[in-house]
């Protein structure tokens, strides 16, 4: 073509140079690489270490010599080992501000217990006082628990009159946090062993759960109301003031193996609020409570204060003994319990009478409690089963008449400022029943007469106009 362009010639020279450089970077063959690594390893082993002296030159090491042994004999020379003094560095573990090694719980667990406790007590005076210096109070409580110096403080006693006079003991807000801390740790291990028909103070097992479960059992035993069956309803006499703390402590010890948690459980269980309490409300109301139902009149080892989370949980642990007997010894297929009210269902009244005799003998001997003979009922199911505020009859479940009549009376006579909240509470209660449309309509008529609006399904009321 006449000659080579100078620029093309220069490009070819650069390319040739690059090719030559790449050829110098070829990786050694496998056997050459192994030989290089072996040589480097030998060099490093031969070089003396600057960190540790050779074994043969270290002072205080054992020196031993071994001659040529005679066949069949073993010769050894043992030298005396010289003791050397070495300087060791002791690592001191600084306790974390978030963890208690002795107690086995974290500060975060205490904070979680605080939030669970204040969920329904946020506006109480004791909760507000505790929250005023929240971090200081939580840290002080944490230190007391960790050191084993925690002691419950003064309780509050007052009397309620609905549905009947009863004394209530409210622990200090600080102590309620400890109750939640204890329940959050030991509660699941006990509740996992409870039967599915044990209700009250268990998440998801309130009155509605108990009513629906009993209704399902009734439909099962009667084959959807096509067969005749009977129920045995029992109630324990003065249950909370009759609980034996010594028996309950043994039941708790069966599942609480940690010494610190067992000690805390004993502190909460054995605390007697009568030693230091404040009586609030009208002092004359205390006379309305029957003497045999008052905690103040019981021996020191009997009775739990009504009103604390710990008491409700301990009551379930206590009566779990009855639940296990009903299921495993009596072989009761249809059985349910809500606190101290429990029922047996069966198609034979003779079988239920046999169960009654067994329970009457078992409860005093094992748990030191007795049945209330005035509330022991054995009747056909189709007459209606009254349980946890609901009445179960063929094909319907309604609200107990006493509760419904009280709702109408209270809403009709309540102060104007309380009508909205009170009416919505009763609407929520009534709608839990399957046959409640007429009851809600009657309540809606009273609410509208008080100047409030009600939705068309009779489930909610709205604030009325100002008069």
Short mmCIF file of N, CA and C in Angstrom, two decimals, residues 93-113 115 135 138-139 141-143 145-146 181 185 260-261:
data_model
loop_
_atom_site.label_atom_id
_atom_site.label_comp_id
_atom_site.label_asym_id
_atom_site.label_seq_id
_atom_site.Cartn_x
_atom_site.Cartn_y
_atom_site.Cartn_z
N UNK A 93 -14.28 -7.52 86.29
CA UNK A 93 -15.51 -7.33 85.53
C UNK A 93 -16.34 -6.24 86.18
N UNK A 94 -16.59 -5.22 85.42
CA UNK A 94 -17.40 -4.10 85.92
C UNK A 94 -18.86 -4.44 85.70
N UNK A 95 -19.68 -4.43 86.75
CA UNK A 95 -21.11 -4.76 86.57
C UNK A 95 -21.80 -3.78 85.65
N UNK A 96 -22.59 -4.30 84.76
CA UNK A 96 -23.32 -3.46 83.82
C UNK A 96 -24.48 -2.78 84.52
N UNK A 97 -24.78 -1.60 84.07
CA UNK A 97 -25.91 -0.86 84.64
C UNK A 97 -27.23 -1.44 84.21
N UNK A 98 -27.20 -2.32 83.22
CA UNK A 98 -28.45 -2.89 82.68
C UNK A 98 -28.72 -4.30 83.18
N UNK A 99 -27.76 -4.92 83.85
CA UNK A 99 -27.90 -6.32 84.20
C UNK A 99 -27.61 -6.55 85.66
N UNK A 100 -28.39 -7.42 86.28
CA UNK A 100 -28.14 -7.87 87.64
C UNK A 100 -27.75 -9.33 87.60
N UNK A 101 -26.45 -9.61 87.79
CA UNK A 101 -25.99 -10.99 87.73
C UNK A 101 -26.56 -11.80 88.89
N UNK A 102 -26.70 -11.17 90.05
CA UNK A 102 -27.18 -11.90 91.21
C UNK A 102 -28.65 -12.24 91.08
N UNK A 103 -29.44 -11.28 90.62
CA UNK A 103 -30.88 -11.48 90.54
C UNK A 103 -31.30 -12.22 89.28
N UNK A 104 -30.52 -12.08 88.21
CA UNK A 104 -30.88 -12.77 86.99
C UNK A 104 -31.92 -12.05 86.16
N UNK A 105 -32.07 -10.75 86.33
CA UNK A 105 -32.98 -9.98 85.49
C UNK A 105 -32.28 -8.69 85.10
N UNK A 106 -32.77 -8.07 84.06
CA UNK A 106 -32.15 -6.87 83.54
C UNK A 106 -32.96 -5.65 83.93
N UNK A 107 -32.31 -4.51 83.82
CA UNK A 107 -33.01 -3.25 84.08
C UNK A 107 -34.12 -3.03 83.06
N UNK A 108 -33.90 -3.54 81.85
CA UNK A 108 -34.94 -3.40 80.82
C UNK A 108 -36.21 -4.16 81.22
N UNK A 109 -36.06 -5.30 81.87
CA UNK A 109 -37.23 -6.04 82.34
C UNK A 109 -38.00 -5.23 83.38
N UNK A 110 -37.28 -4.53 84.24
CA UNK A 110 -37.95 -3.69 85.24
C UNK A 110 -38.69 -2.54 84.57
N UNK A 111 -38.09 -1.95 83.55
CA UNK A 111 -38.76 -0.87 82.82
C UNK A 111 -40.00 -1.41 82.11
N UNK A 112 -39.89 -2.59 81.53
CA UNK A 112 -41.06 -3.21 80.88
C UNK A 112 -42.17 -3.47 81.89
N UNK A 113 -41.80 -3.92 83.09
CA UNK A 113 -42.80 -4.14 84.13
C UNK A 113 -43.45 -2.82 84.54
N UNK A 115 -43.99 -0.13 82.60
CA UNK A 115 -44.95 0.27 81.57
C UNK A 115 -46.20 -0.60 81.61
N UNK A 135 -36.60 7.92 86.66
CA UNK A 135 -35.31 7.24 86.54
C UNK A 135 -34.71 6.94 87.91
N UNK A 138 -36.80 4.07 89.58
CA UNK A 138 -36.55 2.76 88.98
C UNK A 138 -35.17 2.24 89.35
N UNK A 139 -34.17 3.11 89.34
CA UNK A 139 -32.82 2.68 89.69
C UNK A 139 -32.74 2.28 91.16
N UNK A 141 -35.23 1.09 92.97
CA UNK A 141 -35.91 -0.19 93.09
C UNK A 141 -35.06 -1.32 92.54
N UNK A 142 -34.36 -1.08 91.45
CA UNK A 142 -33.48 -2.09 90.87
C UNK A 142 -32.36 -2.47 91.85
N UNK A 143 -31.77 -1.47 92.48
CA UNK A 143 -30.68 -1.75 93.44
C UNK A 143 -31.19 -2.52 94.65
N UNK A 145 -33.76 -4.58 94.74
CA UNK A 145 -34.04 -5.96 94.33
C UNK A 145 -32.74 -6.74 94.16
N UNK A 146 -31.75 -6.11 93.58
CA UNK A 146 -30.48 -6.79 93.35
C UNK A 146 -29.80 -7.15 94.67
N UNK A 181 -43.08 -7.61 87.44
CA UNK A 181 -41.77 -8.20 87.17
C UNK A 181 -41.77 -9.68 87.50
N UNK A 185 -41.79 -13.05 84.67
CA UNK A 185 -40.74 -14.06 84.65
C UNK A 185 -41.28 -15.47 84.92
N UNK A 260 -33.14 -16.77 93.87
CA UNK A 260 -33.51 -15.35 94.00
C UNK A 260 -34.97 -15.14 93.66
N UNK A 261 -35.46 -15.76 92.60
CA UNK A 261 -36.85 -15.58 92.20
C UNK A 261 -37.79 -16.22 93.22
#
